[in-house]
Short mmCIF file of C-alpha atoms in Angstrom, two decimals:
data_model
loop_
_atom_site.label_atom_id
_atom_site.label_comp_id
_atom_site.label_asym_id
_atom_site.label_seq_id
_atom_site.Cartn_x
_atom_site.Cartn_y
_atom_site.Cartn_z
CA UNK A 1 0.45 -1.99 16.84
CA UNK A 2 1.65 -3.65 13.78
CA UNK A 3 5.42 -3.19 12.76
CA UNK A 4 6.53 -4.05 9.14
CA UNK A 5 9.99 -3.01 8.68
CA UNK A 6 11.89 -2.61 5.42
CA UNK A 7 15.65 -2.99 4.95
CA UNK A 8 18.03 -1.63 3.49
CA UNK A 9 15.90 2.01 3.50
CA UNK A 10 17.68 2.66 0.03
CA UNK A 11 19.94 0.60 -2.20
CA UNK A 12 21.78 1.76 -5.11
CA UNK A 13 23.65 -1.23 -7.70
CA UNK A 14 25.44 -1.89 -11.19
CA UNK A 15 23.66 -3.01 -13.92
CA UNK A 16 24.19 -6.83 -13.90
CA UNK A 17 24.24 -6.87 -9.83
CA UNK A 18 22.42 -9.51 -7.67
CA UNK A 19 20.65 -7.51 -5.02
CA UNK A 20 18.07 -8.91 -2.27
CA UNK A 21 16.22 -6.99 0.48
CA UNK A 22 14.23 -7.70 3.71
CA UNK A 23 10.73 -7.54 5.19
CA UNK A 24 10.66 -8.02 8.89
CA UNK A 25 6.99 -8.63 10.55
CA UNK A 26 5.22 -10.10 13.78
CA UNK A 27 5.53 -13.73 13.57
CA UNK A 28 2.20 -14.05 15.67
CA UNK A 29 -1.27 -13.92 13.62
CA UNK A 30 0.17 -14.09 10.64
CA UNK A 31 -1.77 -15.15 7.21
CA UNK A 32 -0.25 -13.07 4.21
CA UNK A 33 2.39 -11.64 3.12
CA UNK A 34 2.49 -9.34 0.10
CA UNK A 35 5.45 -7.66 -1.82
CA UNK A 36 4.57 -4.75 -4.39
CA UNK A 37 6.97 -3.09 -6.79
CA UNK A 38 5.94 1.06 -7.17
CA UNK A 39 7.25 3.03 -9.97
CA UNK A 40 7.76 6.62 -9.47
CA UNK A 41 4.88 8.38 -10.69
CA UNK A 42 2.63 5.41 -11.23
CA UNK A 43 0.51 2.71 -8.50
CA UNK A 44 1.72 0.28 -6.82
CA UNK A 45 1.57 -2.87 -8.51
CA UNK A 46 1.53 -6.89 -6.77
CA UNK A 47 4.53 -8.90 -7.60
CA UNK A 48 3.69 -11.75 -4.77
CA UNK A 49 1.36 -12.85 -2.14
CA UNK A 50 2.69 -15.64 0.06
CA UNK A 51 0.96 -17.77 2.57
CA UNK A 52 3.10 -20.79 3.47
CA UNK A 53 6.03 -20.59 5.74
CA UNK A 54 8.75 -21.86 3.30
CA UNK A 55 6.95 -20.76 0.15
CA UNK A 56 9.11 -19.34 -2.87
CA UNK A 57 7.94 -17.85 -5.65
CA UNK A 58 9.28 -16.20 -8.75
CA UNK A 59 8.59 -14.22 -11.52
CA UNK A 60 11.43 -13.72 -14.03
CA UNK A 61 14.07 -12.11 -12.72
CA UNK A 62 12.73 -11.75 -9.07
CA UNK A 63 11.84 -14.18 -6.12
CA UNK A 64 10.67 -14.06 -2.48
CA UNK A 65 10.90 -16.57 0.40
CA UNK A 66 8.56 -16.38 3.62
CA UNK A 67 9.99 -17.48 6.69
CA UNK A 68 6.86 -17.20 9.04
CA UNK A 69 8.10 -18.83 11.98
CA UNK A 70 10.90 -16.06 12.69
CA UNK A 71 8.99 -13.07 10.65
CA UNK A 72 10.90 -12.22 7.21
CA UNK A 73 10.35 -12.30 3.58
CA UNK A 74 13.14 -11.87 0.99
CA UNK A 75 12.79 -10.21 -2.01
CA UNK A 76 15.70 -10.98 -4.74
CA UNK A 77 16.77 -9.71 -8.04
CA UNK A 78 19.08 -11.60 -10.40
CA UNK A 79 21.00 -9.42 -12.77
CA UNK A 80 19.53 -6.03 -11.84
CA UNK A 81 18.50 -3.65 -14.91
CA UNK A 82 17.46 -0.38 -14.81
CA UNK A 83 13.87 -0.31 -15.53
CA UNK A 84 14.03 -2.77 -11.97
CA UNK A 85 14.65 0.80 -10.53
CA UNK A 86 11.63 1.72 -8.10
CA UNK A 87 10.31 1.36 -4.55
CA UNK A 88 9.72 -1.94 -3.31
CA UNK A 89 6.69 -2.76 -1.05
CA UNK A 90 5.71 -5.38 1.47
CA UNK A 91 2.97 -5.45 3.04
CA UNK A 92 1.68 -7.65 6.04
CA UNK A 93 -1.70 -9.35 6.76
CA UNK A 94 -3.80 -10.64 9.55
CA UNK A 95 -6.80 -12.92 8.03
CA UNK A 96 -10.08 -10.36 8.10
CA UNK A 97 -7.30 -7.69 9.25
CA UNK A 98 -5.85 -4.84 7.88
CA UNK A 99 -3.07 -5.24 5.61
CA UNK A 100 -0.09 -3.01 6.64
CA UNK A 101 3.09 -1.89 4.78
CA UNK A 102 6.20 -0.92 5.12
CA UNK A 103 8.56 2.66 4.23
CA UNK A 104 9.41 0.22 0.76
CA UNK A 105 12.95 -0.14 0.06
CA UNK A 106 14.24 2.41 -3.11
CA UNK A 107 16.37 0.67 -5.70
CA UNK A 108 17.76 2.38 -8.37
CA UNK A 109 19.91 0.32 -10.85
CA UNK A 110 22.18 2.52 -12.80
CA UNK A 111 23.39 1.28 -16.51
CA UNK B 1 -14.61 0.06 -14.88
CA UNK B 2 -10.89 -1.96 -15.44
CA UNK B 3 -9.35 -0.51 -12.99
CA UNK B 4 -9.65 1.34 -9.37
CA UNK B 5 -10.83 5.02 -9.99
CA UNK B 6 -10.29 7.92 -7.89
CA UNK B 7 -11.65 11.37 -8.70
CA UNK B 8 -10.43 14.26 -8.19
CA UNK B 9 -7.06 13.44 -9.04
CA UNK B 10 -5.71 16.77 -8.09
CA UNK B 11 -7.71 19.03 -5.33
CA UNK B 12 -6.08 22.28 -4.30
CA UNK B 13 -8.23 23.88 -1.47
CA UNK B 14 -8.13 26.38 1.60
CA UNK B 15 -7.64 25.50 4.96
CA UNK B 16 -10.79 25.38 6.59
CA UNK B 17 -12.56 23.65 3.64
CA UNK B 18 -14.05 20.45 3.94
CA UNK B 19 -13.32 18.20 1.15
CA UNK B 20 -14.52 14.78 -0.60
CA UNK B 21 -12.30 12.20 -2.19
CA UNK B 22 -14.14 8.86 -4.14
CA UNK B 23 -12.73 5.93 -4.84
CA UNK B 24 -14.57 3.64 -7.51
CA UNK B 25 -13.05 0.18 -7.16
CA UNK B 26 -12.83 -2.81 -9.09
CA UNK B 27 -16.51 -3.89 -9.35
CA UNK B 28 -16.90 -6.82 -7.33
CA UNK B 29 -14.33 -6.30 -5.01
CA UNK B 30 -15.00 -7.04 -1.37
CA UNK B 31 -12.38 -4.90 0.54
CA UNK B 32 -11.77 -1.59 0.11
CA UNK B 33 -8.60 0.74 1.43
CA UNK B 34 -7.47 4.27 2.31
CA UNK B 35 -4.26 4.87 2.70
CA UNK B 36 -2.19 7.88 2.87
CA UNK B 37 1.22 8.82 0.99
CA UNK B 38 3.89 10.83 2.05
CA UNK B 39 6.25 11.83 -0.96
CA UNK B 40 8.95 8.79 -1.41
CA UNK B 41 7.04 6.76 1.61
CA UNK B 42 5.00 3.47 1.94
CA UNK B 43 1.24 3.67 2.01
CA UNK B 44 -0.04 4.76 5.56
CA UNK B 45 -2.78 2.81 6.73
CA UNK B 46 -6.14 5.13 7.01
CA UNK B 47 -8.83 2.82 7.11
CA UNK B 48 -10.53 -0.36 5.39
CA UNK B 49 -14.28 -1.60 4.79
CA UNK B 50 -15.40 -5.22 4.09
CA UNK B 51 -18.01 -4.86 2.11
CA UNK B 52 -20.17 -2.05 3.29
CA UNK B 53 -19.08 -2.12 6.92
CA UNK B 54 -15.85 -0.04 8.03
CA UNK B 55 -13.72 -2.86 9.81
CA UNK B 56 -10.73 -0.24 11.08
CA UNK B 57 -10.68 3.52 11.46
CA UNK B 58 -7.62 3.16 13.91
CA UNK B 59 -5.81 5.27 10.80
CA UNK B 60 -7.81 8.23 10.68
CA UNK B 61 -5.55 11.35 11.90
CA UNK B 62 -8.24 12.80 14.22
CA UNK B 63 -12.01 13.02 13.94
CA UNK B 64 -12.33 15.16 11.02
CA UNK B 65 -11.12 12.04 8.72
CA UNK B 66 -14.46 10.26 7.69
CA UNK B 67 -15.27 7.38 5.31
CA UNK B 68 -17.98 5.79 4.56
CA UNK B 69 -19.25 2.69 1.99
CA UNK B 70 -22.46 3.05 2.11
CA UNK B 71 -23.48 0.10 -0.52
CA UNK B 72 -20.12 -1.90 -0.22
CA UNK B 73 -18.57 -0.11 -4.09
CA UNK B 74 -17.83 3.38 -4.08
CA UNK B 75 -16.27 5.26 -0.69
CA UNK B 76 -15.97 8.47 0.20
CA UNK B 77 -12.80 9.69 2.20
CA UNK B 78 -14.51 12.92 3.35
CA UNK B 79 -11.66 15.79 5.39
CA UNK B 80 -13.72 18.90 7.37
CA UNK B 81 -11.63 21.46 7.78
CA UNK B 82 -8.65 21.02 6.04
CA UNK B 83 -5.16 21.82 7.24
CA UNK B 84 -2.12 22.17 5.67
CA UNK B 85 -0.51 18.96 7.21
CA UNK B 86 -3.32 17.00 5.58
CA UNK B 87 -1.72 17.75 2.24
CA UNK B 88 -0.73 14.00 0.84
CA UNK B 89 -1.61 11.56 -2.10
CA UNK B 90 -4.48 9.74 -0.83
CA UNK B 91 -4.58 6.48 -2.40
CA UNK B 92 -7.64 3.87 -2.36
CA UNK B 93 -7.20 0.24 -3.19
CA UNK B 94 -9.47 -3.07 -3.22
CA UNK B 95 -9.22 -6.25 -3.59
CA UNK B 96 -11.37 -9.51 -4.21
CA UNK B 97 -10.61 -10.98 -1.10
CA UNK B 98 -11.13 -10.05 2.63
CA UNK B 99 -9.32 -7.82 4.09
CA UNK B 100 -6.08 -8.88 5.70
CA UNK B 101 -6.11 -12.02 3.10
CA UNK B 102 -4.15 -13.54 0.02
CA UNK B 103 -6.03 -11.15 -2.80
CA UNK B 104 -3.92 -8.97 -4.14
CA UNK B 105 -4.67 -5.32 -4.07
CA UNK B 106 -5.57 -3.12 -6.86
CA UNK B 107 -4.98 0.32 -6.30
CA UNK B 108 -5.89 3.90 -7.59
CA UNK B 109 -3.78 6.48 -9.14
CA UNK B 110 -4.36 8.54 -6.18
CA UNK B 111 -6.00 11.91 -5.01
CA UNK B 112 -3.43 14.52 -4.75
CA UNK B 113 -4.33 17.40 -2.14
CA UNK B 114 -2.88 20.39 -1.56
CA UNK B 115 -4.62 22.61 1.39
CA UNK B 116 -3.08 26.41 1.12
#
């Protein structure tokens, strides 16, 4: 069985705060690693997928790492605002396999 | 279309009814997803096709959770005899790489089901 766990469950920050959260998966088998940002109401959407152990990428305000060897991915924000507020997503992926996500981590970001 | 389409996106039934959900996804797109969502929770892994051919049922409640992909684009999440604990946003999603890979997924605004 394939265990993706998401911490903190919930996280709740200033406007202006630095905030960074954790996906923990099986460091066997491993061949992607995606992160999606989910808006109340709306679909999730892809932020990141990551391959490489030691990859970082970015996109604005947020960035990931992917530490394959041990099994995490973190997922910062710089300077938090509110419309950052939402669930965030990772999901992980065996090549040809399933891709399986976590409970998401809940951010709000209050002004 | 642009994007992944599900239809209906609301379906209030009985319990006892049988009921079809249909995902349209992104034409060309090689994998295909269910997944089921809880209110405030991650997706729930249901099921996934590559191409035509259903990879992973190991989701599927019990065996009155069906799906089929009959010519690898549109799917059909198909409940018999609804229950109330199958009540849930059913969400599909595809993507243009294999299952399990580095393509992104694209997903659906979701079937929301209520069984009475």
């Amino acid at each position: 069985i394939l265990n993706v766990e998401q911490s903190p469950q919930s996280l709740h920050v200033q406007e202006g705060d630095s905030t960074n959260f954790t996906c923990s998966f099986p460091s066997s088998n491993f061949y992607a690693l995606h992160w999606y940002r989910w808006e109340t109401a709306k679909s999730p959407e892809a932020l990141f997928v990551m391959t490489l152990n030691g990859d970082e990428k970015k996109k604005g305000r947020i960035s990931a790492t992917l530490n394959t060897k041990e099994g995490y991915s973190y997922l910062y924000i710089k300077g938090s605002q509110p419309e950052d507020s939402a669930t965030y997503l990772c999901a992980f992926g065996e090549y040809g396999n399933k891709l399986v996500f976590g409970a998401g981590t809940i951010l709000r970001v209050k002004s | 279309g642009a994007g992944v389409s599900q239809s209906p996106r609301y379906k209030v039934t009985k319990r006892g009814q049988d009921v079809a959900l249909r995902c349209d996804p992104i034409s060309g797109h090689v994998s295909l997803y269910w997944y089921r969502q809880a209110l405030g929770q991650g997706p729930e892994f249901l099921t996934y096709f590559n191409y035509e051919a259903q990879q992973d049922k190991s989701g599927l409640p019990n065996d009155r959770f069906s799906a089929e992909r009959p010519e690898g684009s549109i799917s059909t999440l198909t409940i018999q005899r609804t229950e109330q604990r199958d009540s849930a946003m059913y969400r599909c999603a595809s993507s243009l790489a294999l299952a399990g890979g580095t393509g992104e997924l694209f997903f659906g605004e979701g079937s929301r089901l209520t069984v009475l």
